[in-house]
Coordinates of C-alpha atoms in Angstrom, one line a residue:
M1 CA 26.9 6.9 -35.1
R2 CA 23.7 8.2 -36.8
C3 CA 22.4 4.6 -36.9
L4 CA 23.1 4.2 -33.2
I5 CA 21.3 7.4 -32.3
L6 CA 18.3 6.4 -34.4
M7 CA 18.3 3.0 -32.8
M8 CA 18.3 4.5 -29.3
C9 CA 15.5 6.9 -30.3
W10 CA 13.5 3.9 -31.7
L11 CA 14.0 1.9 -28.5
S12 CA 12.9 4.9 -26.4
F13 CA 9.8 5.2 -28.5
V14 CA 9.0 1.5 -28.1
V15 CA 9.4 1.7 -24.3
Q16 CA 7.2 4.8 -24.1
A17 CA 4.6 3.1 -26.4
E18 CA 4.3 0.0 -24.1
P19 CA 0.9 0.1 -22.4
V20 CA 0.9 -0.2 -18.7
R21 CA -1.8 -1.1 -16.2
L22 CA -2.1 0.9 -12.9
I23 CA -3.7 -0.9 -9.9
T24 CA -4.3 0.1 -6.4
V25 CA -6.2 -1.3 -3.4
I26 CA -8.3 0.3 -0.7
E27 CA -5.8 1.3 2.0
P28 CA -7.1 4.7 3.4
P29 CA -5.8 7.3 3.7
V30 CA -3.0 6.2 1.3
S31 CA -5.5 5.1 -1.4
Y32 CA -9.3 4.9 -1.3
L33 CA -12.4 6.0 -3.1
D34 CA -14.1 9.3 -2.7
S35 CA -17.8 10.0 -2.7
H36 CA -17.8 9.9 -6.5
G37 CA -16.0 6.6 -6.7
K38 CA -12.7 8.1 -7.8
P39 CA -9.3 7.0 -6.4
V40 CA -7.8 9.5 -4.0
G41 CA -5.2 9.5 -1.3
F42 CA -1.5 10.4 -0.6
A43 CA -0.1 7.5 -2.8
V44 CA -2.6 8.3 -5.5
D45 CA -1.4 11.9 -5.7
V46 CA 2.3 10.7 -5.8
V47 CA 1.5 8.2 -8.6
K48 CA -0.3 10.8 -10.6
A49 CA 2.6 13.2 -10.3
V50 CA 4.9 10.5 -11.7
Q51 CA 2.4 9.9 -14.5
H52 CA 2.4 13.6 -15.3
E53 CA 6.2 13.5 -15.5
L54 CA 6.0 10.7 -18.0
G55 CA 2.9 12.1 -20.0
D56 CA 1.0 8.9 -19.1
K57 CA -2.7 9.0 -18.7
T58 CA -3.5 5.4 -17.7
P59 CA -6.5 5.3 -15.4
I60 CA -6.0 3.8 -12.0
E61 CA -8.0 0.7 -11.2
V62 CA -9.0 -0.3 -7.8
M63 CA -9.6 -3.9 -6.9
P64 CA -9.3 -6.5 -4.0
E65 CA -5.7 -7.1 -2.8
A66 CA -5.7 -10.9 -3.7
R67 CA -6.6 -10.2 -7.2
A68 CA -4.2 -7.2 -7.6
I69 CA -1.2 -9.1 -6.3
Y70 CA -2.1 -12.1 -8.6
I71 CA -2.2 -9.8 -11.6
A72 CA 1.1 -8.2 -10.8
R73 CA 2.7 -11.6 -10.3
T74 CA 1.5 -13.0 -13.6
E75 CA 1.1 -10.2 -16.1
P76 CA 3.6 -7.8 -17.8
N77 CA 3.6 -3.9 -17.4
V78 CA 1.6 -3.8 -14.3
L79 CA 2.2 -1.0 -11.8
L80 CA 0.8 -1.7 -8.4
F81 CA 0.5 0.3 -5.2
S82 CA 0.7 0.6 -2.2
F83 CA 2.3 -2.8 -1.2
S84 CA 4.9 -3.7 1.4
R85 CA 8.5 -4.6 0.4
T86 CA 9.5 -7.8 2.0
P87 CA 12.4 -10.3 1.6
E88 CA 9.9 -12.8 0.2
R89 CA 8.8 -10.3 -2.5
E90 CA 12.1 -8.7 -3.2
N91 CA 12.9 -10.6 -6.4
E92 CA 9.3 -10.8 -7.7
F93 CA 8.9 -7.2 -8.7
Y94 CA 10.7 -4.0 -9.7
W95 CA 10.6 -1.6 -6.8
I96 CA 9.9 1.8 -8.3
T97 CA 9.7 4.2 -5.3
P98 CA 8.9 4.3 -1.6
L99 CA 5.7 5.9 -0.6
V100 CA 4.8 5.2 3.1
Q101 CA 6.2 3.7 6.3
K102 CA 3.9 2.3 8.8
S103 CA 3.5 -0.3 11.5
W104 CA 1.2 -3.4 11.6
S105 CA -0.6 -4.3 14.8
V106 CA -3.4 -6.5 15.9
Y107 CA -6.4 -4.6 17.3
G108 CA -9.2 -5.6 19.7
L109 CA -12.3 -4.1 21.2
T110 CA -11.4 -1.8 24.1
S111 CA -14.0 -3.6 26.1
N112 CA -12.1 -6.9 25.6
P113 CA -9.4 -7.3 28.3
I114 CA -7.3 -9.7 26.1
Q115 CA -3.5 -9.3 26.5
V116 CA -0.8 -10.5 24.1
Q117 CA 2.9 -10.4 24.9
S118 CA 4.4 -12.4 22.1
L119 CA 3.7 -14.0 18.7
E120 CA 3.4 -17.4 20.5
Q121 CA 0.7 -16.1 22.7
L122 CA -1.0 -14.6 19.6
K123 CA -1.1 -18.0 18.0
Q124 CA -3.5 -19.1 20.9
V125 CA -6.1 -16.5 20.1
T126 CA -9.3 -18.2 18.7
A127 CA -9.7 -15.9 15.6
I128 CA -7.6 -13.2 14.0
G129 CA -9.2 -11.3 11.1
V130 CA -7.0 -10.7 8.0
V131 CA -7.7 -9.7 4.4
R132 CA -7.2 -12.3 1.8
G133 CA -4.1 -11.3 -0.3
D134 CA -3.0 -8.7 2.3
I135 CA 0.7 -8.8 3.3
R136 CA -0.3 -9.3 7.0
E137 CA -2.0 -12.5 6.0
E138 CA 1.0 -13.6 4.1
W139 CA 3.3 -12.7 6.9
L140 CA 1.3 -14.4 9.6
N141 CA 0.9 -17.5 7.4
N142 CA 4.6 -17.7 6.9
L143 CA 5.0 -17.7 10.7
G144 CA 2.8 -20.7 11.0
F145 CA -0.5 -19.1 12.3
K146 CA -3.5 -21.4 12.0
N147 CA -6.0 -19.1 13.6
L148 CA -6.5 -16.6 10.7
S149 CA -10.1 -15.8 9.5
K150 CA -10.1 -14.2 6.1
S151 CA -12.3 -11.4 4.8
V152 CA -12.5 -9.5 1.5
N153 CA -11.6 -6.1 2.9
H154 CA -10.7 -4.4 6.1
Q155 CA -14.1 -2.8 6.5
Q156 CA -15.6 -6.4 6.7
N157 CA -13.0 -7.3 9.3
L158 CA -13.8 -4.3 11.5
D159 CA -17.6 -5.1 11.3
R160 CA -16.9 -8.7 12.3
L161 CA -14.7 -7.5 15.2
L162 CA -17.4 -5.0 16.4
A163 CA -20.0 -7.8 16.2
G164 CA -17.9 -10.1 18.4
R165 CA -17.2 -12.6 15.7
L166 CA -13.4 -12.0 15.8
D167 CA -11.1 -11.6 18.8
L168 CA -8.6 -9.5 17.0
I169 CA -7.9 -8.0 13.5
A170 CA -4.5 -7.4 11.8
Y171 CA -4.3 -3.9 10.4
E172 CA -2.6 -0.5 10.9
S173 CA -3.4 2.6 13.0
Q174 CA -4.2 5.0 10.1
G175 CA -6.5 2.5 8.5
I176 CA -8.4 1.7 11.8
R177 CA -8.9 5.5 12.4
H178 CA -10.2 6.1 8.9
L179 CA -12.7 3.3 9.0
L180 CA -14.0 4.3 12.4
Q181 CA -14.5 7.8 11.5
E182 CA -16.2 6.9 8.2
A183 CA -18.6 4.9 10.2
S184 CA -19.0 7.8 12.8
L185 CA -17.7 5.5 15.6
S186 CA -15.6 6.5 18.5
L187 CA -11.8 6.2 18.0
D188 CA -11.8 4.5 21.5
A189 CA -13.9 1.6 20.2
V190 CA -10.8 -0.4 19.5
R191 CA -7.3 -0.5 20.9
P192 CA -3.9 -1.9 19.7
V193 CA -3.1 -5.1 21.4
F194 CA 0.3 -6.1 20.0
V195 CA 2.7 -4.6 17.4
L196 CA 3.6 -7.0 14.7
Q197 CA 6.0 -5.4 12.3
Q198 CA 7.2 -2.2 10.6
S199 CA 6.5 -2.0 6.8
D200 CA 8.0 0.0 4.0
V201 CA 5.3 0.6 1.2
Y202 CA 6.1 1.0 -2.4
L203 CA 5.0 1.6 -5.9
L204 CA 6.1 -1.5 -7.7
M205 CA 6.1 -3.1 -11.1
S206 CA 5.6 -6.6 -12.3
K207 CA 8.6 -8.5 -13.6
T208 CA 7.0 -11.2 -15.6
G209 CA 7.2 -10.1 -19.2
T210 CA 8.0 -6.5 -18.3
S211 CA 11.1 -5.0 -20.0
P212 CA 13.7 -3.6 -17.6
E213 CA 13.8 -0.4 -19.7
L214 CA 10.2 0.3 -19.0
A215 CA 10.7 -0.3 -15.2
E216 CA 13.7 2.0 -15.2
R217 CA 11.8 4.7 -17.0
W218 CA 9.2 4.8 -14.3
R219 CA 11.8 4.6 -11.5
M220 CA 13.7 7.5 -12.9
A221 CA 10.6 9.6 -13.2
A222 CA 9.7 8.7 -9.6
E223 CA 13.1 9.7 -8.5
K224 CA 12.9 13.0 -10.3
I225 CA 9.6 13.7 -8.5
R226 CA 11.2 13.0 -5.1
R227 CA 14.4 15.1 -5.8
S228 CA 12.4 18.0 -7.1
G229 CA 10.5 18.3 -3.9
S230 CA 7.2 17.5 -5.5
Q231 CA 6.6 14.4 -3.4
Q232 CA 7.7 16.3 -0.3
F233 CA 5.0 18.9 -1.1
I234 CA 2.3 16.2 -1.5
A235 CA 3.3 14.6 1.7
E236 CA 3.1 18.0 3.6
K237 CA -0.4 18.6 2.2
W238 CA -1.6 15.2 3.4
Q239 CA 0.1 15.6 6.7
L240 CA -1.8 18.9 7.3
Q241 CA -5.1 17.3 6.1
L242 CA -4.8 14.2 8.2
K243 CA -3.9 16.2 11.3
H244 CA -6.9 18.6 10.8
F245 CA -9.6 16.2 9.8
Q246 CA -8.5 12.9 11.4
E247 CA -6.3 14.1 14.3
M248 CA -3.6 11.8 12.9
D249 CA 0.1 12.5 13.5
T250 CA 2.6 11.7 10.9
D251 CA 6.2 12.4 10.0
I252 CA 7.8 13.0 6.6
Q253 CA 11.2 11.5 5.6
N254 CA 12.4 12.5 2.1
G255 CA 8.8 12.6 0.8
V256 CA 7.8 9.4 2.5
L257 CA 4.8 9.7 4.8
V258 CA 5.6 8.0 8.1
F259 CA 2.6 6.9 10.1
K260 CA 3.1 6.6 13.9

């Protein structure tokens, strides 16, 4: 019995000692960089709360989506957020905890009278802006879209839309609002043209070379944060902040921030 206890303690120490890598992408207001270049946002606050529960002090890296998802698919012990959970990705990763629920849409200039009633009509549009490595690019590619124009980030897509170089861009309401306000542009400059899909967004962990024990340790810590009400508190704080500063309405479901 004593040997068994010692073995369990040793295994626990090994799991705790495994170094992890924490990566996020620019998806305001869930995760973005403040004026000092530090990661901030609702998801950043939740992940930091999970880190505190585990006594983990790993710095959060920020990088383009294509590079982030590649690293998470090919390297061990990588924690990644905030990425959508899809059937295609289901067996690729350990899904640690839900963070956000949101809808994807395509957006056009308000001055552009373009109308889209179906995905088939959307395939006839000349150019739809997507971000390389973004889930919306992956989703539209899987549906056979041939009219996608790729950018490095969503800001670049918005700039190209405003300059008339794109007909539509694939994004989400809260991201569009954030980018427009950051650029001191009217929220009426663009409008949603067609709703694509609802998305559940998670903190996830790579499977390649990652021990199930390590993933379970992070999952249990995240679950504790949710059950204790800490994630609910963080969500309520961001809900008030987004309403006050960005006039953005949200709901909260068990600590998950739901964007309308």
